[in-house]
Every structure is written in structure tokens, then in C-alpha cells.
mmCIF file of C-alpha atoms in Angstrom:
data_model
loop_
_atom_site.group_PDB
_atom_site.id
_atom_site.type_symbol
_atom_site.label_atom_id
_atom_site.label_comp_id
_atom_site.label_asym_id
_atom_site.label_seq_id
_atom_site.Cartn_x
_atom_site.Cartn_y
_atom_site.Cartn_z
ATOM 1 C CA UNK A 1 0.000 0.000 0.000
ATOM 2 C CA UNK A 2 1.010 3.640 -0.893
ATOM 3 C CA UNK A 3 1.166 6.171 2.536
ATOM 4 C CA UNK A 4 -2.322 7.540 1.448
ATOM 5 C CA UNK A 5 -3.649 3.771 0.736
ATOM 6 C CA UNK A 6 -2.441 2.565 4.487
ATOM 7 C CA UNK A 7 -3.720 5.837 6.088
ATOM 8 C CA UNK A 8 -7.030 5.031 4.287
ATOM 9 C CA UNK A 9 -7.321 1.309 5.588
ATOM 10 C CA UNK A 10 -6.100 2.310 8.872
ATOM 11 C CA UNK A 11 -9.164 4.937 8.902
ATOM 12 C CA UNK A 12 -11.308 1.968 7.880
ATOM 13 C CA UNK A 13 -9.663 0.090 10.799
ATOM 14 C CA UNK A 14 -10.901 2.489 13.456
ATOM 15 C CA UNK A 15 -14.395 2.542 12.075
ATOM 16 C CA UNK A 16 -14.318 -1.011 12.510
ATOM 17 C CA UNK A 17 -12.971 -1.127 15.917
ATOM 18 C CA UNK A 18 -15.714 1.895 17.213
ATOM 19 C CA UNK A 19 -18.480 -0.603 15.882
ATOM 20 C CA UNK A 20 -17.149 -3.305 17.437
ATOM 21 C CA UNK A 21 -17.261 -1.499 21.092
ATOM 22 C CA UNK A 22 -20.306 0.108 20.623
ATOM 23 C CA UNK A 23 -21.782 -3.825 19.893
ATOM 24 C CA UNK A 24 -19.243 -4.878 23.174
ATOM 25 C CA UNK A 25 -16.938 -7.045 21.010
ATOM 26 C CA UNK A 26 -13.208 -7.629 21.195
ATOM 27 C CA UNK A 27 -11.584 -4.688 19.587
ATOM 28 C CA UNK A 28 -8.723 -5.420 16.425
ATOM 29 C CA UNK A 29 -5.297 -4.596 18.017
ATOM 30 C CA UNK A 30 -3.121 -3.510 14.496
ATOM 31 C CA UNK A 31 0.422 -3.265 14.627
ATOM 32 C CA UNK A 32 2.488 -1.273 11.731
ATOM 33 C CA UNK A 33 5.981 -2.332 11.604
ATOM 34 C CA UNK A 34 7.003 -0.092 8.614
ATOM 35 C CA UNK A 35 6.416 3.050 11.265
ATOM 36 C CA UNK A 36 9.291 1.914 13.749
ATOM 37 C CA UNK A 37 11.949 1.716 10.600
ATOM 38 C CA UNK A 38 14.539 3.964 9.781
ATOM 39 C CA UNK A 39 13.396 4.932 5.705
ATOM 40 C CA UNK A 40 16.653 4.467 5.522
ATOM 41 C CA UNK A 41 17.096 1.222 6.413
ATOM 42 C CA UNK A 42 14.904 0.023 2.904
ATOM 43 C CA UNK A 43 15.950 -3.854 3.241
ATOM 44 C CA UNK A 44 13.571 -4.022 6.279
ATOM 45 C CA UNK A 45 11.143 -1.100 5.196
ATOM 46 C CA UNK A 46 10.431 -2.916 1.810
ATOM 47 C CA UNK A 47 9.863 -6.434 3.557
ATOM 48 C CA UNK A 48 6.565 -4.807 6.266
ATOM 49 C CA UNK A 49 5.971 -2.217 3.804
ATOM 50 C CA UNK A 50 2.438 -3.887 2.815
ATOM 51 C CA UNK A 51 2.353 -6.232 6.288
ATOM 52 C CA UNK A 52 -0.361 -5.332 8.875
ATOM 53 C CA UNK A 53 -0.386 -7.598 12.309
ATOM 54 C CA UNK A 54 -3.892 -7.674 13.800
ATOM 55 C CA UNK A 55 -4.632 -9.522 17.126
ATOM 56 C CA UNK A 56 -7.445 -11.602 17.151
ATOM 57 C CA UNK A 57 -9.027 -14.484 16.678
ATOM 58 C CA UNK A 58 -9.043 -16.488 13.334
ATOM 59 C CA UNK A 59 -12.869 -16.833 12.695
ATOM 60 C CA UNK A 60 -12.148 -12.740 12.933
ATOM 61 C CA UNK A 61 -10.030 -12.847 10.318
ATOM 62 C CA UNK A 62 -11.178 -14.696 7.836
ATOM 63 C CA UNK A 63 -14.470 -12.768 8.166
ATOM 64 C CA UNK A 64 -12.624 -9.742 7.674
ATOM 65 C CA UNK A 65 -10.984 -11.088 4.526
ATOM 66 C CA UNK A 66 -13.543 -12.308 3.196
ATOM 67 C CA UNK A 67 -16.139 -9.216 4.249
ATOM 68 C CA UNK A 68 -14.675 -5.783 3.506
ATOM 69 C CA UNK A 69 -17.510 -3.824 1.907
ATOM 70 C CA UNK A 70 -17.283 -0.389 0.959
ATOM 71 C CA UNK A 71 -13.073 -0.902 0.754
ATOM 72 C CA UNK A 72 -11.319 -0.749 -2.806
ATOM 73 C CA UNK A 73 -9.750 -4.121 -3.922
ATOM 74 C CA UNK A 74 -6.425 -2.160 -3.786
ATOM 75 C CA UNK A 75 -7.156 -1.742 0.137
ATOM 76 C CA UNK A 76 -8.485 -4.943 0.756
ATOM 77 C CA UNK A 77 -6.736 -7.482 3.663
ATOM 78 C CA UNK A 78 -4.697 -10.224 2.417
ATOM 79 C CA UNK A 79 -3.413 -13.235 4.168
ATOM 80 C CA UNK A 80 0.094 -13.508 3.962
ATOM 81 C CA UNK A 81 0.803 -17.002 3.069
ATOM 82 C CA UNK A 82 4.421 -18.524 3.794
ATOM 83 C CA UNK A 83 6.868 -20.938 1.740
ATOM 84 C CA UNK A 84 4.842 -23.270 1.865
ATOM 85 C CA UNK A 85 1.004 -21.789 1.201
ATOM 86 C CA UNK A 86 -0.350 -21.864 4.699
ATOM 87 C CA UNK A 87 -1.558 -18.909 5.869
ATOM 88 C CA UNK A 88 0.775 -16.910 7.952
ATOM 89 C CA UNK A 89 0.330 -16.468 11.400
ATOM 90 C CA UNK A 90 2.606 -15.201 14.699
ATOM 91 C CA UNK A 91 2.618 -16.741 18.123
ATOM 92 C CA UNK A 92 1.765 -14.253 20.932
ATOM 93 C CA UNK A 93 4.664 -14.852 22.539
ATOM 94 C CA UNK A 94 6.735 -13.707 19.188
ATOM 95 C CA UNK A 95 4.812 -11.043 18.989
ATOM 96 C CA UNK A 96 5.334 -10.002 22.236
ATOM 97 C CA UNK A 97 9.417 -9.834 21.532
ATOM 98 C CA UNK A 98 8.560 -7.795 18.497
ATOM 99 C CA UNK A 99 6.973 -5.813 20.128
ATOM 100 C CA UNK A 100 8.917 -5.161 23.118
ATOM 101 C CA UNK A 101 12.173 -4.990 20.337
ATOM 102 C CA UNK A 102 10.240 -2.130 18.615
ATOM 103 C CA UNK A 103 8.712 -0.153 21.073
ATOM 104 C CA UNK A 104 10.815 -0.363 24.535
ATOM 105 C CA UNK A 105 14.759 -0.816 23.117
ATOM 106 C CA UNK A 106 14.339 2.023 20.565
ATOM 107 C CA UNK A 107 18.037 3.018 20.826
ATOM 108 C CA UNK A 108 19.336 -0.724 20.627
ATOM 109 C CA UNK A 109 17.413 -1.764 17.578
ATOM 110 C CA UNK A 110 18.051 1.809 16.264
ATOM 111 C CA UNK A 111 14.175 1.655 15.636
ATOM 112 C CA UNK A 112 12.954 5.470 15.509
ATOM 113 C CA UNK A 113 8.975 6.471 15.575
ATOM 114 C CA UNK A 114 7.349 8.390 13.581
ATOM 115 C CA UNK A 115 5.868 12.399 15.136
ATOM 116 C CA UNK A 116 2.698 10.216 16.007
ATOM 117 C CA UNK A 117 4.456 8.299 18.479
ATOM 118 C CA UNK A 118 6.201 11.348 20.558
ATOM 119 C CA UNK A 119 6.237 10.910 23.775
ATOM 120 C CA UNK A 120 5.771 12.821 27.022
ATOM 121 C CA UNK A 121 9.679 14.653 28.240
ATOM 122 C CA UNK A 122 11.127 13.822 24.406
ATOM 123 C CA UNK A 123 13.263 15.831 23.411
ATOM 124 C CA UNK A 124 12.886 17.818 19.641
ATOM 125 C CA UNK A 125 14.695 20.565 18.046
ATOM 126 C CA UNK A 126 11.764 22.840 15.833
ATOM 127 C CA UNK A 127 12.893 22.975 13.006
ATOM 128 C CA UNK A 128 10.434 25.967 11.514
ATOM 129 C CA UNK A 129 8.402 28.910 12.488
ATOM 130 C CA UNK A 130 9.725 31.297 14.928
ATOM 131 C CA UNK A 131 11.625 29.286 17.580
ATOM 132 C CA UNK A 132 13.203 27.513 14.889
ATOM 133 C CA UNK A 133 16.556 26.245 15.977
ATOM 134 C CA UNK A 134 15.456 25.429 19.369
ATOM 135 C CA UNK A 135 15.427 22.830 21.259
ATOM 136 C CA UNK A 136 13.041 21.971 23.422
ATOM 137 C CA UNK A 137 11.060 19.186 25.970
ATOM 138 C CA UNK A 138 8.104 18.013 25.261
ATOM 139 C CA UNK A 139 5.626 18.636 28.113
ATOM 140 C CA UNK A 140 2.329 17.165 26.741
ATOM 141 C CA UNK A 141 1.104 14.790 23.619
ATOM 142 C CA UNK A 142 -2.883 16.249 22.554
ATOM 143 C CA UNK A 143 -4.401 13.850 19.659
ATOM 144 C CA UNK A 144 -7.650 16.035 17.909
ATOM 145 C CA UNK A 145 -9.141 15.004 15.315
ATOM 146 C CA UNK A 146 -6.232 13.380 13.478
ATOM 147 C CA UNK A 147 -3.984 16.464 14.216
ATOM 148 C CA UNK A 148 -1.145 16.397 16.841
ATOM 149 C CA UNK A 149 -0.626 19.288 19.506
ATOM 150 C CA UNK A 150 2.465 19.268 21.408
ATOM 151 C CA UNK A 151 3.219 21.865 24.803
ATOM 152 C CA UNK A 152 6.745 22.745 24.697
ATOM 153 C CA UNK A 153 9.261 23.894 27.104
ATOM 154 C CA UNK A 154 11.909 25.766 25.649
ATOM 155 C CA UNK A 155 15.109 26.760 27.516
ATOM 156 C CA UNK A 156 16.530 30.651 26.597
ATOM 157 C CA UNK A 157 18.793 32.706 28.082
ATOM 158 C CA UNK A 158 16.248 34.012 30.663
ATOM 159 C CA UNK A 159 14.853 31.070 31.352
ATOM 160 C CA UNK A 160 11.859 28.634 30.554
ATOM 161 C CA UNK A 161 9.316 29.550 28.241
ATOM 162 C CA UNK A 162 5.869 26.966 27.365
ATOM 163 C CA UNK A 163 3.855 27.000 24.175
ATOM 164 C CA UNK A 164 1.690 25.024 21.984
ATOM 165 C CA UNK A 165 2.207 23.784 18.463
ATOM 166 C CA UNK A 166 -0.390 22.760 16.705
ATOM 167 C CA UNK A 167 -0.650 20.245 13.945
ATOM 168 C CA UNK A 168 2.413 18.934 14.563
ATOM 169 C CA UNK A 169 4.242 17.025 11.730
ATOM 170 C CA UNK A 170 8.075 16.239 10.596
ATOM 171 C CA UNK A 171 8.475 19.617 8.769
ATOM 172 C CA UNK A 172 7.767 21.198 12.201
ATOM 173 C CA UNK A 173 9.918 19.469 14.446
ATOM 174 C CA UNK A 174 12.359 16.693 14.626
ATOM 175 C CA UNK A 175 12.993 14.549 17.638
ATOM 176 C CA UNK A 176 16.682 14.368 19.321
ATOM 177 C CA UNK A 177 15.773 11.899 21.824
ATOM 178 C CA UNK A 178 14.051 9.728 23.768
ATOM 179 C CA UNK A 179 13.269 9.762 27.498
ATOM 180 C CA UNK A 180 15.251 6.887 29.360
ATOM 181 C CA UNK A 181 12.942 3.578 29.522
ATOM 182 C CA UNK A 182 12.011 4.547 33.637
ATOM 183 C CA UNK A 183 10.917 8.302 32.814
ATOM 184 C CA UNK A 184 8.449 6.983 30.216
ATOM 185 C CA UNK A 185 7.120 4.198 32.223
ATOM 186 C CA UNK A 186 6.103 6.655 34.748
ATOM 187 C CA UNK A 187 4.837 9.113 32.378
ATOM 188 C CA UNK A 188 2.562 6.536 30.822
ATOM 189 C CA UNK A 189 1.439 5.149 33.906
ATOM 190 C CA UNK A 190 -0.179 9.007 34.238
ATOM 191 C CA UNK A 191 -0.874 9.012 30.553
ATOM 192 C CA UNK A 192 -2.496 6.038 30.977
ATOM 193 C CA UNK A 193 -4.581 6.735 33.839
ATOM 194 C CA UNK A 194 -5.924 10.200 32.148
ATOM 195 C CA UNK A 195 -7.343 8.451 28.895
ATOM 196 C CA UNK A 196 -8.584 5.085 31.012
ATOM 197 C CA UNK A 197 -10.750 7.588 33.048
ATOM 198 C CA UNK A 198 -11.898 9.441 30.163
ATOM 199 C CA UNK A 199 -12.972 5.853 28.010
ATOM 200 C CA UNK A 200 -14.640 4.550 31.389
ATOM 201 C CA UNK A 201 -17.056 7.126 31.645
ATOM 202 C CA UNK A 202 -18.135 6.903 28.123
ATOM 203 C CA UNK A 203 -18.865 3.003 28.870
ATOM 204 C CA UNK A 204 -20.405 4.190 31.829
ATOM 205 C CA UNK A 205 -22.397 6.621 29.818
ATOM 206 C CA UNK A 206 -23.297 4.157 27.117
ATOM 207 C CA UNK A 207 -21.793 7.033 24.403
ATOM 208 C CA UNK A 208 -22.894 6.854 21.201
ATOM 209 C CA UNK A 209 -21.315 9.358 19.558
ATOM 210 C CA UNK A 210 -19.242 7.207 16.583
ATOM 211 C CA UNK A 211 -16.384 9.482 16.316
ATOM 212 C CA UNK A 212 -15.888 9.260 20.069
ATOM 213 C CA UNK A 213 -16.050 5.419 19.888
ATOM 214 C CA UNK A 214 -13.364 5.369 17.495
ATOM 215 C CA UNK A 215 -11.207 7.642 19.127
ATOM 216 C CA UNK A 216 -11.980 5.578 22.352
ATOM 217 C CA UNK A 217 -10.835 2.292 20.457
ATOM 218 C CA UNK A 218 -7.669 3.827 18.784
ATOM 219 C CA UNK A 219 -6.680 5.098 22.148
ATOM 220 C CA UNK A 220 -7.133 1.160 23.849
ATOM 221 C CA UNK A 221 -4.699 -0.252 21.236
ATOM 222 C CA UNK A 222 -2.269 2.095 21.707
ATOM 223 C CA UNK A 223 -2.244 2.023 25.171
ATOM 224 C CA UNK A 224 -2.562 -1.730 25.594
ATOM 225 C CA UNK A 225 0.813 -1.813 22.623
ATOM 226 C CA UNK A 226 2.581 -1.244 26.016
ATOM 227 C CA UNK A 227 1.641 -4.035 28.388
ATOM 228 C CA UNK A 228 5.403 -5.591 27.784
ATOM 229 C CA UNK A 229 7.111 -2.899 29.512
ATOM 230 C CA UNK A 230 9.084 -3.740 32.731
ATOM 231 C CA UNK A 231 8.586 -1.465 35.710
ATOM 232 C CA UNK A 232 11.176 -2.046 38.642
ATOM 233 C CA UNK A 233 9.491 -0.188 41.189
ATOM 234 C CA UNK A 234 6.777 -2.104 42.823
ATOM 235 C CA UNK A 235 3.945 0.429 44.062
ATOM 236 C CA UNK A 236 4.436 1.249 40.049
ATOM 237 C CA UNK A 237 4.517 -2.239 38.790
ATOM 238 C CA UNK A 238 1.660 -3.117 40.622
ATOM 239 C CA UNK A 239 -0.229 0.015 39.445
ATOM 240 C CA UNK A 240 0.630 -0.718 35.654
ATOM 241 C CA UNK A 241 -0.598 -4.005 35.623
ATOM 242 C CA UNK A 242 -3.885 -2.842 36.970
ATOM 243 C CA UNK A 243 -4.274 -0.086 34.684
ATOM 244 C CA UNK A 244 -3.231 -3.174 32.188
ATOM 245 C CA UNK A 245 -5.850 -5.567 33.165
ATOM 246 C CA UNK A 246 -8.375 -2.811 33.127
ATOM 247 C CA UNK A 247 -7.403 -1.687 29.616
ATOM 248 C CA UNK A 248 -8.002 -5.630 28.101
ATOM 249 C CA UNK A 249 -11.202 -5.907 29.821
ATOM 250 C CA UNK A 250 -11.813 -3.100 27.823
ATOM 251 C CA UNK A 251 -10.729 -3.904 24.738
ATOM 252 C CA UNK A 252 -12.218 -7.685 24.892
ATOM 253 C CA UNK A 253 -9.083 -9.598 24.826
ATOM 254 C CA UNK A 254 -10.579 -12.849 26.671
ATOM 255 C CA UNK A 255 -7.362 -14.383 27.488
ATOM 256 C CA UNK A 256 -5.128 -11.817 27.986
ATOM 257 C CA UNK A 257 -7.762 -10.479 30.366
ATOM 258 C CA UNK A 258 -7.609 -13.919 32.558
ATOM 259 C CA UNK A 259 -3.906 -14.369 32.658
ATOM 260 C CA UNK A 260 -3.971 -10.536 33.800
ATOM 261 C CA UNK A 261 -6.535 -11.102 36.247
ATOM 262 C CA UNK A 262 -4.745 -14.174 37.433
ATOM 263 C CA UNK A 263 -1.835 -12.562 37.998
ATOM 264 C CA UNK A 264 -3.411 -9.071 39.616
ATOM 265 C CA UNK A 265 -4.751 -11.888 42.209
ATOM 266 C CA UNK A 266 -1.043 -13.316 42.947
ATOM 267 C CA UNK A 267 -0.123 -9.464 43.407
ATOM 268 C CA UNK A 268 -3.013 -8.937 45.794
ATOM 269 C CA UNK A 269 -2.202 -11.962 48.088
ATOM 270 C CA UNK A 270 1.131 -11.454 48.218
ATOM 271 C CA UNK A 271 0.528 -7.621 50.027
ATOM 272 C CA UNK A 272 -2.098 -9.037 51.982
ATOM 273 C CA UNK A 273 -0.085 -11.047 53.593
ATOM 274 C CA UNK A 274 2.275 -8.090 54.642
ATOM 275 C CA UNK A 275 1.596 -5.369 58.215
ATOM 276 C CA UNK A 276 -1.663 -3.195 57.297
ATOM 277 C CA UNK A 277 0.952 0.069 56.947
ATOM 278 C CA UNK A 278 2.586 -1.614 54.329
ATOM 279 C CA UNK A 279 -0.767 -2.970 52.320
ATOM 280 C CA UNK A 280 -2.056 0.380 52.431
ATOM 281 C CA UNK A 281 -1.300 2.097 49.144
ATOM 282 C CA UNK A 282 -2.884 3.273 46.217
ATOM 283 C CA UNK A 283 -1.374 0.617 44.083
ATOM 284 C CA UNK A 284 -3.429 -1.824 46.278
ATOM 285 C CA UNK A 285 -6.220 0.066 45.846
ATOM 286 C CA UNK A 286 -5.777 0.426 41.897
ATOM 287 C CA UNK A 287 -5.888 -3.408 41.994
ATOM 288 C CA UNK A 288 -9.127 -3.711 43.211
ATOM 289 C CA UNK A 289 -10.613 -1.367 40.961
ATOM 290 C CA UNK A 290 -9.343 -3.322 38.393
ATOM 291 C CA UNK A 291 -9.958 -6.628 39.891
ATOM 292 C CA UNK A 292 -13.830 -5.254 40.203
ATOM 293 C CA UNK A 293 -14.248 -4.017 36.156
ATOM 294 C CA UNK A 294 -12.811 -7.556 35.182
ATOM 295 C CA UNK A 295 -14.974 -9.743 37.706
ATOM 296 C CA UNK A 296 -17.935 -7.742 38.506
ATOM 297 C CA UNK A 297 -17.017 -9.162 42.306
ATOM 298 C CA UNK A 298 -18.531 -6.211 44.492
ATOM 299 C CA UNK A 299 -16.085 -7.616 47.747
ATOM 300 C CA UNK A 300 -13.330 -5.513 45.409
ATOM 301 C CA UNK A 301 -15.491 -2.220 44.578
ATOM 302 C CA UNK A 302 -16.534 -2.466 48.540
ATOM 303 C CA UNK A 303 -12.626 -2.669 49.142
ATOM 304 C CA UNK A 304 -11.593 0.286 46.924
ATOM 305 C CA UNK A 305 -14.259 2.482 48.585
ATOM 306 C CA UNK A 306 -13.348 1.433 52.142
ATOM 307 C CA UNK A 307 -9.648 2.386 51.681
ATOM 308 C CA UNK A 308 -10.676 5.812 50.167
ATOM 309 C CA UNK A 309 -12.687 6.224 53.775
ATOM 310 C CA UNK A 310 -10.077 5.198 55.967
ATOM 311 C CA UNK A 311 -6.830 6.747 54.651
ATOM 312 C CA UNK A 312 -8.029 9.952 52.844
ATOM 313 C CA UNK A 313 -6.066 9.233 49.418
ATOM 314 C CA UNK A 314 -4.427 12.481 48.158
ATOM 315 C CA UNK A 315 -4.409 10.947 44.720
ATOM 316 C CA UNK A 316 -7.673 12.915 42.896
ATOM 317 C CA UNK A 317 -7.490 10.082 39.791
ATOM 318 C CA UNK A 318 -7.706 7.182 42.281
ATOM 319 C CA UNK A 319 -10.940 8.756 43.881
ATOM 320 C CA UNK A 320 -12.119 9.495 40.540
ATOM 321 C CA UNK A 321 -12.088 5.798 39.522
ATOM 322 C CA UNK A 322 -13.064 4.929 42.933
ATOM 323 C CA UNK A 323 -16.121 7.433 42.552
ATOM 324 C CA UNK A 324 -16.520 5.508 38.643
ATOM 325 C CA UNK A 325 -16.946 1.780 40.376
ATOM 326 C CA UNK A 326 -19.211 3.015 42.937
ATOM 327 C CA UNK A 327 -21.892 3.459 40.022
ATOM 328 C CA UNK A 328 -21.954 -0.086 39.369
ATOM 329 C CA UNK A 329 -22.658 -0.507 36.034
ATOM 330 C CA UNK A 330 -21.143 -2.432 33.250
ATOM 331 C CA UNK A 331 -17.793 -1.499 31.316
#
């Protein structure tokens, strides 16, 4: 596919995947391989320049192959058959290390991202209007209707200095570097807390707006593309895999969602069985917010509540989704 031909499919893709949570189905999770290569590198940007990996279940793919109304032939989904004519298919465990390759050892693999994938403290040089020439930190990722607004913090001579570019692309800025692995875990633990909140209460709210839906499904894959990433401090680590757990339930991933919730359990005992001033922390609380949305078990949503009584919280996202649960309806 050309650039406009993918960008067209990928459209399609999000249409598909807004349906598909407005009807409570198991979202498509697409993975584009050609966007974490170097153009440079062409031996390995030729081989995925027409491959699209989508997560889910075979009956779902061969319905999608062999159902794609209202998409040109040229735009159509193909299997990709191997050496020997079967069709082509990746373990999740593979997938997994490809994954993790391209998206959390960036400067081993000498895999760069394209401007849609900036991250939170990145650091870019703008390379046009009139703070061209500086270089800057990048305080804030905005997605709007396809465009990409940044918040910048530029360092001059007198000091710091914050504005916002709008519709950000690669003739506006070019990025330097990447945060170290432990400053973006902890950014998108936040990150992912802001847009979890936000997709929750449109379940909550049964939204029907379609756009919405499909923003609300393009955000899920993208956060969920980061479930692989290893957190070393605990508190943290156990956060992130609730927020994890939470975000498959979301995006109907059946057995991800189980071997999450199995191991959110394991977490759970395991601080139980430490002193009271220990088990009290917000990570422990995150996990039974998350244990609740996955099992529906109102012992958790009664246990998330009881902890925001007793030790006052000063986290105002944790009594949000504490606030969220308390509703009791179905996500």
C-alpha cells in the first residue's frame, strides 16, 4: 500500500474497531511495523511495507478477509501465506518480543517512531516557524481530530518559556531523543490513567457518539501496545498491571484479560499477607478497581471504597475511579 492507501485502511480500521465497542466485542489490536523503521534502512522497510499484524481471533479474520464492503480491492486485507502456502500467522509470545524490540529498546534496535508516536519529556529541536533552531522538551502529547498538539518547554537565556504547536508534523519538528525507559514508564502510567478515566465514563455513559467510539478504540490499542514494559518499582509495577488488566477488559481480549486477572490476584495476596501500613497504598487500591471491572465481584469495589474512607487518598485520579466503580454498572 502507498502512505495515502495505508492511512485510508487504517481509517477503515478504526471505524471497525468503534463498531465493534459500541456492539461490546473484542476490539482489532493492528500493529504497523514499517512506522518503527529507519526509511533508511529500505531492506527491512520494503519487507513490512504492505504487512499489517492484527490480534485476534481467526474466525475474525477470515471474516474480515472475506467481508470488507465499501473498501477498494487495492485496500483490501490479504493473508500472507508462507513458503509453503499456509496462511501466515505469529505466536503471541513472538509477537510479544517484536513488540517489546520495537517499542521499549528504541536506541538498541536503532528503531525510531514516527511524530505520532512522541512521547511525554522527548526531546525535539523545531525545526520551523519562529523558535526555529530550538530545542526543546516536550511537556504534553494532545491527539484532535487526526492532528497532533504538542506543549513545549523551551530553555533561553532568561529562562523557561511553554507553548503550543499545533498540527504537529516532521516539517515542524524533529525529535533528538528519547526519554530513558524509567521516565516513560512513569509518564505513561499518568498518561495512561488520564485516557482510562476518560474511556470509562463513556462506557459508563453508554456514548454513542461514533467518532468518540473510534477515538476511544484507537486510544485502547495504543495504550494496551505497552503491556510488555518492565517497571522495577513495585507500588508502580503493581499500578501498571492494573491499569493493564483494566485496559483488556476493555478492549475484549478474553485471554489476555484472565492471565492478567490471574496474575493481579497473585499481586493482591502477596501484600495481603504483609503489616496493614505496608498494604495500604494506592497501588493496592488500583488493583481492586481493576480486579472489580474484570470480575464484577462487588467484595473488590466495597474494598476500593473502604480504603478511600479510611486513609483519605491524596491521589484525585484514584478517587475518581473509585467514585466511577461506585456506580456499578457495566464497562
Amino acid at each position: 500500500m502507498t502512505h495515502h492507501e495505508m492511512k485510508r485502511f487504517m481509517e477503515w480500521l478504526k471505524t471497525e474497531n468503534a463498531q465493534r465497542l459500541s456492539h461490546d466485542e473484542a476490539i482489532i489490536e493492528p500493529f504497523y511495523p514499517q512506522d518503527f523503521l529507519k526509511e533508511t534502512e529500505r531492506s527491512l522497510s520494503n519487507d513490512f511495507a504492505n504487512i499489517v499484524f492484527l490480534k485476534t481471533t481467526e474466525d475474525d479474520i477470515n471474516r474480515l478477509v472475506s467481508n470488507q464492503k465499501g473498501i477498494p480491492s487495492r485496500l483490501r486485507l490479504w493473508h500472507y501465506l508462507d513458503t509453503n502456502g499456509e496462511k501466515a500467522t505469529v505466536s503471541d509470545k513472538t509477537m510479544q518480543e517484536f513488540l517489546h524490540a520495537c517499542i521499549q529498546y528504541r536506541g538498541y534496535y536503532d528503531i525510531i517512531p514516527p511524530i505520532s508516536s512522541i512521547e511525554v519529556t522527548d526531546k525535539v529541536k523545531i525545526i520551523s516557524g519562529p523558535f526555529a533552531g530550538h530545542e526543546a522538551s516536550v511537556m504534553r502529547v494532545q491527539l484532535s481530530h487526526g492532528a497532533i498538539h504538542l506543549d513545549l518547554a523551551i530553555e533561553l537565556l532568561s529562562g523557561v518559556m511553554n507553548i503550543r504547536m499545533c498540527d504537529v508534523d516532521k516539517n515542524k519538528v524533529t525529535i533528538l531523543s528519547h526519554s530513558s525507559a524509567d521516565t516513560i514508564r512513569t509518564d505513561f502510567i499518568e498518561y495512561t490513567q488520564n485516557h482510562l478515566l476518560t474511556i470509562l465514563q463513556h462506557r459508563i455513559n453508554r456514548e454513542q457518539d461514533t467518532n468518540i467510539n473510534r477515538r476511544d478504540a484507537d486510544m485502547l490499542t495504543r495504550l494496551y501496545r505497552y503491556r510488555n514494559h518492565e517497571v522495577k518499582n513495585e507500588a508502580a509495577r503493581n499500578h501498571f498491571q492494573a491499569l493493564m488488566l483494566i485496559c483488556a477488559h476493555l478492549c475484549r481480549y478474553t485471554t489476555d484479560e484472565k492471565q492478567l486477572r490471574e496474575q493481579v490476584m497473585d499481586i493482591l495476596s502477596e501484600i495481603n499477607q504483609r503489616s496493614e501500613s505496608k498494604a495500604a497504598t494506592d497501588a493496592r487500591a488500583y488493583l481492586w478497581i481493576a480486579l472489580y471491572i474484570s470480575t464484577r465481584n462487588p467484595a473488590y469495589r466495597d474494598a476500593a471504597k473502604q480504603y478511600v474512607r479510611d486513609h483519605q487518598p491524596k491521589s484525585a485520579k484514584l478517587r475518581t475511579f473509585v467514585a466511577l466503580i461506585r456506580k456499578g454498572r457495566k464497562v
